[in-house]
CSV table of C-alpha atoms and ligand atoms in Angstrom, one decimal:
chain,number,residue,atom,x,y,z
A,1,UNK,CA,-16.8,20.2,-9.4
A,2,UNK,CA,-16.7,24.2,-8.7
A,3,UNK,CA,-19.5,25.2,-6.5
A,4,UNK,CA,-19.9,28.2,-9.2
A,5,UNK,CA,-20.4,25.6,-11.6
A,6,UNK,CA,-23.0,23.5,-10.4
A,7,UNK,CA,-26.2,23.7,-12.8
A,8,UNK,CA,-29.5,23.8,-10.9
A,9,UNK,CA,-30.7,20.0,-11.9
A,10,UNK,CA,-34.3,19.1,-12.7
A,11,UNK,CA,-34.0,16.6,-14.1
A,12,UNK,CA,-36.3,13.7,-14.2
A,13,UNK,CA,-34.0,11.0,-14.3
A,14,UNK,CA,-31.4,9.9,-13.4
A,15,UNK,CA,-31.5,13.3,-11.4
A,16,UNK,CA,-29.9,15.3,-8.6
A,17,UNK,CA,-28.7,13.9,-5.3
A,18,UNK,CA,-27.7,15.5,-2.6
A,19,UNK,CA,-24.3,16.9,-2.6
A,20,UNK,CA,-23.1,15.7,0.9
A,21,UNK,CA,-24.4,11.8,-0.9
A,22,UNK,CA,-22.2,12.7,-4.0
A,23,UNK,CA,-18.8,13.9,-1.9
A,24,UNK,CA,-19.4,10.8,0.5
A,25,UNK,CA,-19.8,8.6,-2.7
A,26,UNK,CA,-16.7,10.1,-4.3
A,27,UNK,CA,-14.5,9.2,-1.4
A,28,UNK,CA,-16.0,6.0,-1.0
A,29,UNK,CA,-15.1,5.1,-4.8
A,30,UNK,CA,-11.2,6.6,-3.5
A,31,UNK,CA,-10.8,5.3,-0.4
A,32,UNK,CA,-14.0,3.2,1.4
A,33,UNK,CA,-14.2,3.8,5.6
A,34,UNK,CA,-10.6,4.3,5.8
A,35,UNK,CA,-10.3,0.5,4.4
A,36,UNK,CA,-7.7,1.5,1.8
A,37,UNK,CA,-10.0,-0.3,-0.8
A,38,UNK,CA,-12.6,1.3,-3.2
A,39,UNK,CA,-16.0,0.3,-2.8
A,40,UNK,CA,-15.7,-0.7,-6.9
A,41,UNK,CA,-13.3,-2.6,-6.0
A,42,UNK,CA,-14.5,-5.0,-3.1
A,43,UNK,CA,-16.6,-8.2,-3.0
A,44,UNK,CA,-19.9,-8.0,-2.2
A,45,UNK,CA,-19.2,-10.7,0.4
A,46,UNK,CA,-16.9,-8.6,2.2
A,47,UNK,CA,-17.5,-7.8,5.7
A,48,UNK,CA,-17.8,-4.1,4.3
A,49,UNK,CA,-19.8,-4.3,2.2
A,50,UNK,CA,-22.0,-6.8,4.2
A,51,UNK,CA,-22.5,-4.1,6.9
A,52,UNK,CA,-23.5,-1.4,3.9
A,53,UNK,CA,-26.5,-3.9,2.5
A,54,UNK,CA,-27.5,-4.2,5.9
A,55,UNK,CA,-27.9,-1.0,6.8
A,56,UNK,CA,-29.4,-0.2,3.2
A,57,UNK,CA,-32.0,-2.5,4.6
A,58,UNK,CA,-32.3,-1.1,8.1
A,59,UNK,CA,-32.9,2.2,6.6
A,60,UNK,CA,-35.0,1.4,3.9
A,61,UNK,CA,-37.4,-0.5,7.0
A,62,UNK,CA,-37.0,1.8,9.3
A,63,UNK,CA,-37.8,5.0,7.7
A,64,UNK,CA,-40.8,3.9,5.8
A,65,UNK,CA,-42.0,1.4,8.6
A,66,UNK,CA,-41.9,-2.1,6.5
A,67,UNK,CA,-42.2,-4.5,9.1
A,68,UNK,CA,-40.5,-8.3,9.1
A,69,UNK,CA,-43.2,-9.4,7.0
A,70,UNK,CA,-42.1,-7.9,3.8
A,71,UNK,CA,-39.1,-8.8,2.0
A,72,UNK,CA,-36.8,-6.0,1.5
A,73,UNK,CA,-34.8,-6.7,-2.1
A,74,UNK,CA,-32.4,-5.1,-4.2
A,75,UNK,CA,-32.6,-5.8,-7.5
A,76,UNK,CA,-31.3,-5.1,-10.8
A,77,UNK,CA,-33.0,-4.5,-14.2
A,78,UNK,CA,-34.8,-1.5,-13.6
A,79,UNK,CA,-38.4,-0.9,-12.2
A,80,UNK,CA,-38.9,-2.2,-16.1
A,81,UNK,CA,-38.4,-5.9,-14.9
A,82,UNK,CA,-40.5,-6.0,-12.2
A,83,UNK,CA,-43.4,-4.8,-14.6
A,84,UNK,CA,-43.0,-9.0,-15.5
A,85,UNK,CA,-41.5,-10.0,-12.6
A,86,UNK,CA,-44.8,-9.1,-10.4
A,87,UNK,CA,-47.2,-10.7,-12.7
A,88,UNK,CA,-44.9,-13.8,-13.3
A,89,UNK,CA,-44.5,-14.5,-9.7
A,90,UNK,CA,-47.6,-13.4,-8.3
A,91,UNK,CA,-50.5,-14.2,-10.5
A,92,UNK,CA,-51.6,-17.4,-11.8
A,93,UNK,CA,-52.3,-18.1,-15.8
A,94,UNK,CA,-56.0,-18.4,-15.2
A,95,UNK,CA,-56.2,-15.7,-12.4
A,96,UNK,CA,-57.1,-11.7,-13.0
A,97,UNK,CA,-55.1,-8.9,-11.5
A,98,UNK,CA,-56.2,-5.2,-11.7
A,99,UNK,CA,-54.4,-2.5,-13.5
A,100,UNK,CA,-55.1,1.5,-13.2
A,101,UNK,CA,-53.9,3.0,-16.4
A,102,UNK,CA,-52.0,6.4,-15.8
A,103,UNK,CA,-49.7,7.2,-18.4
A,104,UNK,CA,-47.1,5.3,-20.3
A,105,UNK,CA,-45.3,3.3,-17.2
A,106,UNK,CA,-48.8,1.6,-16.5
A,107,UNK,CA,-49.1,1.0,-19.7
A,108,UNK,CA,-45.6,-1.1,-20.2
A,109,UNK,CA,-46.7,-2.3,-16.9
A,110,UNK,CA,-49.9,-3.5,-18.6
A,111,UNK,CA,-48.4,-4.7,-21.4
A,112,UNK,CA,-46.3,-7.0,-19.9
A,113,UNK,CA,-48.5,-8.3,-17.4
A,114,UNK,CA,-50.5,-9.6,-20.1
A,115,UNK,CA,-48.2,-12.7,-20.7
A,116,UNK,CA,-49.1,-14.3,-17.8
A,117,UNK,CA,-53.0,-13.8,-17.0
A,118,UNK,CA,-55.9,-11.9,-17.5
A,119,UNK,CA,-55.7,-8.5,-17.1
A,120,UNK,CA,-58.5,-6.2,-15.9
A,121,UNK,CA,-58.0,-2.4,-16.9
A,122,UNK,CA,-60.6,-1.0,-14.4
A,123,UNK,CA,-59.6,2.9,-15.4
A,124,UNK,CA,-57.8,5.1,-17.7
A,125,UNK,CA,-56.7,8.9,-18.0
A,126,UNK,CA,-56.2,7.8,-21.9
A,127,UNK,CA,-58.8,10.2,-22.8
A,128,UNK,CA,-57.0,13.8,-21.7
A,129,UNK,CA,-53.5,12.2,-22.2
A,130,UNK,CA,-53.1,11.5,-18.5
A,131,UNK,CA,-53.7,14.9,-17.0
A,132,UNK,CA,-55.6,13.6,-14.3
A,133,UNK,CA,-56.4,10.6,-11.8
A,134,UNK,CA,-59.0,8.4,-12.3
A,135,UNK,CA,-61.1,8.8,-9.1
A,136,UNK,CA,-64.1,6.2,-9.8
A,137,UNK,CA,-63.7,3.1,-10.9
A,138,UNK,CA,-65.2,-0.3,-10.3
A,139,UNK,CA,-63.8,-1.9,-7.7
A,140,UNK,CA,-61.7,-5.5,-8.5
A,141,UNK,CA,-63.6,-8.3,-7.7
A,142,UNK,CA,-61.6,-11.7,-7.0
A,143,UNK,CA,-58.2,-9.6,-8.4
A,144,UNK,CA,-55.4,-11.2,-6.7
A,145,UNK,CA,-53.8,-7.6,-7.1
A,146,UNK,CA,-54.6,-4.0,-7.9
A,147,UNK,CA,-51.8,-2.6,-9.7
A,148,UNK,CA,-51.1,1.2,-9.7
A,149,UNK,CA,-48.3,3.6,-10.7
A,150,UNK,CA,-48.3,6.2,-7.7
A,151,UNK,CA,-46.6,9.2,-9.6
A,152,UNK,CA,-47.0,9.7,-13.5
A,153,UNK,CA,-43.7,11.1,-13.8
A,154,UNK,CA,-44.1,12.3,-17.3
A,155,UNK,CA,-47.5,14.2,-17.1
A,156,UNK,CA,-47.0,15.6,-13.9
A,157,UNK,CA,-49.7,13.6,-11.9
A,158,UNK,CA,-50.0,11.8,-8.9
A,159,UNK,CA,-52.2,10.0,-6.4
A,160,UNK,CA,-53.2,12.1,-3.1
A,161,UNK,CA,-54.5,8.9,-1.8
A,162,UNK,CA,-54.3,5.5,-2.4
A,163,UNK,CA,-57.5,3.6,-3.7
A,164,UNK,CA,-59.4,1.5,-1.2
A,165,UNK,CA,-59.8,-1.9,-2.3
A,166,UNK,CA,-59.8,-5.4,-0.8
A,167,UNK,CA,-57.3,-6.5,-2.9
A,168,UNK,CA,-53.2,-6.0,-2.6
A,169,UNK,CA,-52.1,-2.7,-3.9
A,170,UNK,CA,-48.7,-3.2,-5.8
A,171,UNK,CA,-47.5,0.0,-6.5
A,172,UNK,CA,-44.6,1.4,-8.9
A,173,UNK,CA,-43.5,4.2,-6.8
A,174,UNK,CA,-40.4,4.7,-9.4
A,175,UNK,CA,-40.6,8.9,-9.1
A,176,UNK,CA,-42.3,9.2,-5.6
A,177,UNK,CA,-40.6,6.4,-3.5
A,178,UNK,CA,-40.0,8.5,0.3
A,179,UNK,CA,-41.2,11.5,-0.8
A,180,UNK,CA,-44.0,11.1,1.7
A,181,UNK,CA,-45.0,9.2,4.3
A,182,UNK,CA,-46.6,5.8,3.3
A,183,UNK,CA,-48.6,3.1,4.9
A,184,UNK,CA,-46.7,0.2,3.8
A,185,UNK,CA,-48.5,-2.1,5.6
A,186,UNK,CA,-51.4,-1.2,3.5
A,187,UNK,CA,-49.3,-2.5,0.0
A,188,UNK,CA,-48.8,-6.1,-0.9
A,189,UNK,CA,-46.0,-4.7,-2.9
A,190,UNK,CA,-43.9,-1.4,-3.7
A,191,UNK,CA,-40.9,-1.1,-6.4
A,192,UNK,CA,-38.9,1.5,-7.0
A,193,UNK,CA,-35.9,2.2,-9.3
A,194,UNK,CA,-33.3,4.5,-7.8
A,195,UNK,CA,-32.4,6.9,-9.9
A,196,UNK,CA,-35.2,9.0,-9.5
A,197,UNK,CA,-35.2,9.9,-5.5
A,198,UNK,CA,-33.3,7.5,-3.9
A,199,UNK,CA,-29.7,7.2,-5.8
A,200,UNK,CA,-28.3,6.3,-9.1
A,201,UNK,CA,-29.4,4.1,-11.7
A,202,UNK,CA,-28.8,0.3,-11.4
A,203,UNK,CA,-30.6,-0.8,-8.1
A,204,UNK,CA,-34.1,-1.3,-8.0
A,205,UNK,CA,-36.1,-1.4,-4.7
A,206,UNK,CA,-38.6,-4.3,-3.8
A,207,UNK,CA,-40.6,-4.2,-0.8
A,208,UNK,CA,-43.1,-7.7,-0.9
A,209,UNK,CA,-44.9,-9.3,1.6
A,210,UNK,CA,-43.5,-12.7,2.2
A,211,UNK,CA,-46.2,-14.8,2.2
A,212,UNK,CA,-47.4,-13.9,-0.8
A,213,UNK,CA,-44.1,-15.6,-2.7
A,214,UNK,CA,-44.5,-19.0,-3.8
A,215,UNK,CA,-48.3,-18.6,-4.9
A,216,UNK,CA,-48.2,-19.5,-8.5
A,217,UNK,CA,-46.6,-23.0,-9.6
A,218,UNK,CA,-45.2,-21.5,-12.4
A,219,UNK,CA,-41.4,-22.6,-13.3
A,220,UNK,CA,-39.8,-19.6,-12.9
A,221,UNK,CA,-35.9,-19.0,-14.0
A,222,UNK,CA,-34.4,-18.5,-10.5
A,223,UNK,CA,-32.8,-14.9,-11.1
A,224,UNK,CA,-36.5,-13.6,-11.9
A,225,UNK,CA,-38.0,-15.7,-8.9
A,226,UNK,CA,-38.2,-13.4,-5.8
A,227,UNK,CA,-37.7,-16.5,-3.6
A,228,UNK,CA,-34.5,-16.9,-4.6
A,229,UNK,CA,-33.5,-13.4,-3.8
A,230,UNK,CA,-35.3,-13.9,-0.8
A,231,UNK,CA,-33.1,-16.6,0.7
A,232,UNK,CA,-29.9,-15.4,-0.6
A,233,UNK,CA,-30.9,-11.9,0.9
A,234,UNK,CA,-30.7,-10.2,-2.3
A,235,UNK,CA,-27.2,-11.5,-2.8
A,236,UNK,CA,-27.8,-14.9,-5.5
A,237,UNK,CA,-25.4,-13.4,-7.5
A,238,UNK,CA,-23.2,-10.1,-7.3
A,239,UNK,CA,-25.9,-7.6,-6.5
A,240,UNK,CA,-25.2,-4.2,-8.1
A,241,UNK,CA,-23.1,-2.4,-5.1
A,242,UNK,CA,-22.1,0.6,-5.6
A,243,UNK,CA,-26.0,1.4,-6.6
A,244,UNK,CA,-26.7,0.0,-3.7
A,245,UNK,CA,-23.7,2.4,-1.7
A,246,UNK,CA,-25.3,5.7,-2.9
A,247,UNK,CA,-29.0,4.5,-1.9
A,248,UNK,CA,-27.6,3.7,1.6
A,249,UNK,CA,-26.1,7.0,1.8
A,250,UNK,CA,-29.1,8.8,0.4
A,251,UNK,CA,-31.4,7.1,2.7
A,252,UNK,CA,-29.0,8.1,5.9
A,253,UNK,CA,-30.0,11.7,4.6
A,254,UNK,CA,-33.3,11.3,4.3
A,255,UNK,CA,-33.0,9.5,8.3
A,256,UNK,CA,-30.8,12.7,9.3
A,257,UNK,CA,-33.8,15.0,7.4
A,258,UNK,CA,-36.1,14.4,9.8
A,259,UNK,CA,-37.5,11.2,7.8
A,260,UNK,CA,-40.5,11.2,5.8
A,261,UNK,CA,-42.6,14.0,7.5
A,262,UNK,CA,-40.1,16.5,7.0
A,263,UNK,CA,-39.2,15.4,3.7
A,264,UNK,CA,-42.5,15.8,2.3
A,265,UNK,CA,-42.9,19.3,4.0
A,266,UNK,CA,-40.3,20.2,1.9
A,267,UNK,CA,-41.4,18.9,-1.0
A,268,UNK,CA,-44.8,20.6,-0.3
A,269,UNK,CA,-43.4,23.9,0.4
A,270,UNK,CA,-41.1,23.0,-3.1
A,271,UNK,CA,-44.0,22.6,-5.1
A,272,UNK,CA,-46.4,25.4,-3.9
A,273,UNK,CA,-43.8,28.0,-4.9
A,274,UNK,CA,-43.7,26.5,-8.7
A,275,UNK,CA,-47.3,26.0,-9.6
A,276,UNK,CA,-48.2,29.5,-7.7
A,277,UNK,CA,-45.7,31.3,-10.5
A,278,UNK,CA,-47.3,28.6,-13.1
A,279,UNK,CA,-50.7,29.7,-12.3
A,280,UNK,CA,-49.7,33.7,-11.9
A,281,UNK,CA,-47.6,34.3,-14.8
A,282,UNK,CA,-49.4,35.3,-18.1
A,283,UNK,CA,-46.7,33.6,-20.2
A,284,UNK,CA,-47.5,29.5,-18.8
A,285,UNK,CA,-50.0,27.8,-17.6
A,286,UNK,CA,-50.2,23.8,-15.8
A,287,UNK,CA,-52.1,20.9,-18.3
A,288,UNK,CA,-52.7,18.6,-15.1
A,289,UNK,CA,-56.0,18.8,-13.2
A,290,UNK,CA,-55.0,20.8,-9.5
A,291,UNK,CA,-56.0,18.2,-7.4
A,292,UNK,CA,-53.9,15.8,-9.4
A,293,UNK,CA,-50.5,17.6,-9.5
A,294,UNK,CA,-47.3,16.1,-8.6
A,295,UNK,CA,-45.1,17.3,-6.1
A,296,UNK,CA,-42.6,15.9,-7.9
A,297,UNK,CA,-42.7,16.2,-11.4
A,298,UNK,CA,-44.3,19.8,-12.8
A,299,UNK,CA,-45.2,20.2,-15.9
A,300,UNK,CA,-46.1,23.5,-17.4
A,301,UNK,CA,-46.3,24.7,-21.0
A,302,UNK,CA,-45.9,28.1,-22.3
A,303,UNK,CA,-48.8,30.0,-23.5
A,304,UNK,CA,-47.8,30.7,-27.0
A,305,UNK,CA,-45.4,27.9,-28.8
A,306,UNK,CA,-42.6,30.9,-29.9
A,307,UNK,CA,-41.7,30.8,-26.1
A,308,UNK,CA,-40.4,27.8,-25.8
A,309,UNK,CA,-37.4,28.3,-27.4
A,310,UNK,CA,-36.9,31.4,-25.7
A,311,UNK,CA,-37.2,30.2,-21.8
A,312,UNK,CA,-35.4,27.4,-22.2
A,313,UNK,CA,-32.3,30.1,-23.7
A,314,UNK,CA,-32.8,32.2,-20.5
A,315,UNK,CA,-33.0,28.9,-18.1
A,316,UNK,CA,-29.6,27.8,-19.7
A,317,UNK,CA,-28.0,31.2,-19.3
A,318,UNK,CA,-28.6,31.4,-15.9
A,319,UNK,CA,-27.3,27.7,-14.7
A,320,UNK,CA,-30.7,26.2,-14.8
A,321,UNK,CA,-30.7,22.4,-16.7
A,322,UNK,CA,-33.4,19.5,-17.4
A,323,UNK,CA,-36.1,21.6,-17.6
A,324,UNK,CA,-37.2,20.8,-21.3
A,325,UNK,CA,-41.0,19.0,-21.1
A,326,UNK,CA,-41.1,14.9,-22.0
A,327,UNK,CA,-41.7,14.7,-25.9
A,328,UNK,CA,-45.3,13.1,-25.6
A,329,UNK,CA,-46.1,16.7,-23.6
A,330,UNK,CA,-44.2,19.0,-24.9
A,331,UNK,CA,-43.5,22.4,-23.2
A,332,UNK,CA,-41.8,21.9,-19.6
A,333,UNK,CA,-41.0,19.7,-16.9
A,334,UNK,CA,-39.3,20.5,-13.5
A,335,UNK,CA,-38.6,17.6,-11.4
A,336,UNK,CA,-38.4,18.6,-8.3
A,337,UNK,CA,-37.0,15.4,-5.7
A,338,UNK,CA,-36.3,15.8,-2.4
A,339,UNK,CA,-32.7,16.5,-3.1
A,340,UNK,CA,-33.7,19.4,-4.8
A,341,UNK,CA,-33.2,22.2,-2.7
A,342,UNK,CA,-36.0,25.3,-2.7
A,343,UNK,CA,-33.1,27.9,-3.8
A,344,UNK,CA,-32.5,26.4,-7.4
A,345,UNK,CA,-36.9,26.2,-7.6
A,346,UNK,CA,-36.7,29.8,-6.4
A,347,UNK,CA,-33.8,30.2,-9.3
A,348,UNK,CA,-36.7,28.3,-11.9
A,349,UNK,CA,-39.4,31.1,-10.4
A,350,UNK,CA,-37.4,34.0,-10.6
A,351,UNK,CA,-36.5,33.0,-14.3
A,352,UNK,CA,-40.1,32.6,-15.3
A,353,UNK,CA,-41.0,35.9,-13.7
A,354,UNK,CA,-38.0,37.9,-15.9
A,355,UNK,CA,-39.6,35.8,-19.3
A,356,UNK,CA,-43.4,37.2,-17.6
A,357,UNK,CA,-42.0,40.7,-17.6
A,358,UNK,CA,-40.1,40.7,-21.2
A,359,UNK,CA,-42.9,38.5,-23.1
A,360,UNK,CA,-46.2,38.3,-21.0
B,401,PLP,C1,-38.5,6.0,-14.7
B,401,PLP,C2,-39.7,5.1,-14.4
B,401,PLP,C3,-39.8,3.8,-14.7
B,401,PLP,C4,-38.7,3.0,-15.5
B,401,PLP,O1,-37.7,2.7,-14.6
B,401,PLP,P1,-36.4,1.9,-15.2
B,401,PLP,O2,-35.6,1.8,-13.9
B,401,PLP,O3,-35.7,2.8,-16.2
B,401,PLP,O4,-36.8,0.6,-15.7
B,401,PLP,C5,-40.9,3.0,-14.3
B,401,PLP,N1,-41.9,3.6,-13.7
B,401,PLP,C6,-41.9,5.0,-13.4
B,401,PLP,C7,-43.1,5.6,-12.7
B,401,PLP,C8,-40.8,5.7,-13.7
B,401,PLP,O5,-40.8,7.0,-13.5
């Protein structure tokens, strides 16, 4: 890849990584550690690649503070699969869990969850097609979980705080996962696919609280029982490993960022330069409530519907790619990870503010 060709990348999934991850990944697919092996091309109970799901571990523990009382798990099947595997593990047939619907991934979440007890929808953004947070709701009573989506990565909303309630939070964090500090301690579960801001698609994170496993008697087929991965320490069968490779070298660059502080100063710093143009320029203007915007996903539409083909012409002429809007919202979204760095949103802002000038 030429440097002179590299597109600036927002898109919202599978999206950017950081370009020392992708060299370091490259070379690892050639020629792993000086091994003379691929990292394709090894088993998974190889001494190297042991010491790689270790430290994916390690990482993933240390940098968001998940102590030996949560599982650490890497999974495949997308964060799709654990929108069953969560209820089917954790909630009995004649038990209630809480949902928060948010946009369409808490609605499959929903969905699914539905097959194996009652499910209690305590809020929706339905109404406004998910351009805000639900703030009030009622709060669960006897829910063995409250079951949330942190960042709505196609309406470009996310939650500032997470809700206080007695019961477990389990939280897809698919589009926000170490983007900010987080209390994990305060979750009785997180899950994550990787291919949003913590490597490529194939791996998906689980963080669970141990003694929570084993609750329902349900017969569970052992790949979808989190025991199982449990005890074989996410290695029951061949786990997905070069996935697994690119999140271990992703997280090492989060660690060597400064860890989640400084990432999320970033991404603050990231985001206030977007939605300041978004708010200032005559030519678009932001659907989501302001106290609801994502710093990672920002969605803006134009302010007549004869620009749209237009910016998206001038974005593509100057390098700029993935910045066309969800279909369900139309307009346009800029994913903006932590791997995306401020020059290529100050590339999206200068663009906008050439389009204000010719059309606004
Ligand atoms: C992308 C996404 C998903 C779906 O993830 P898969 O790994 O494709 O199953 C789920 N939830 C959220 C919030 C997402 O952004």
């Amino acid at each position: 890849m030429h440097s002179s060709t590299k597109q600036h990348n927002f898109s919202a999934g599978p999206a950017i990584l950081p370009p020392s991850v992708l060299k370091e990944a490259s070379q690892g697919v050639r020629n792993l550690n000086n091994s003379g092996l691929s990292i394709l091309e090894i088993s998974h109970r190889s001494p190297e690649f042991d010491s790689i799901a270790k430290e994916a571990e390690a990482l993933v523990r240390e940098i968001a503070g998940v102590d030996d009382s949560y599982a650490v798990l890497f999974l495949s099947g997308g964060a799709s699969s654990q929108f069953f595997m969560a209820p089917m593990n954790l909630l009995g047939e004649n038990e209630t869990a809480a949902y928060l619907d948010t946009g369409v991934w808490s609605t499959k979440a929903i969905k699914e969850a539905k097959n194996f007890g009652n499910i209690e929808v305590l809020a929706s953004s339905k109404d406004r097609n998910y351009v805000y947070i639900p703030k009030r709701f009622k709060k669960p009573k006897d829910a063995v979980y409250l079951h949330m989506t942190s960042n709505n990565t196609i309406y470009g909303t996310q939650f500032q705080k997470f809700p206080d309630v007695e019961a477990p939070l389990i939280c897809d964090m698919s589009s926000d996962i170490f983007s900010r500090p987080i209390e994990a301690n305060k979750f009785g579960m997180i899950y994550s696919g990787a291919q949003k801001n913590i490597g490529p698609a194939g791996v998906t994170l689980v963080i669970v609280k141990k003694d929570w496993l084993g609750r329902t008697d349900r017969n569970l087929p052992s790949m979808l029982n989190y025991m199982t991965h449990v005890e074989k320490g996410s290695m029951f069968n061949t786990p997905p490993a070069f996935p697994i490779y690119v999140l271990m070298l992703t997280l090492r660059w989060i660690k060597q960022k400064g860890g989640l502080a400084a990432i999320e100063k970033m991404n603050k710093s990231k985001a206030r330069l977007l939605y300041k143009e978004i708010d200032n320029n005559p030519c678009f203007h932001g659907p989501v409530d302001k106290k609801d915007r994502s710093l990672m996903n920002v969605c803006f539409l134009p302010t007549k519907k004869e620009f749209t083909a237009p910016f998206l012409e001038m974005c593509k002429n100057v390098g700029i790619s993935g910045v066309k809007g969800h279909r369900s919202v139309g307009g346009f979204r800029a994913s903006i990870y932590n791997a995306m760095p401020r020059r290529s949103v100050q590339a999206l802002v200068n663009v906008m503010q050439e389009f204000g000038k010719k059309y606004g």
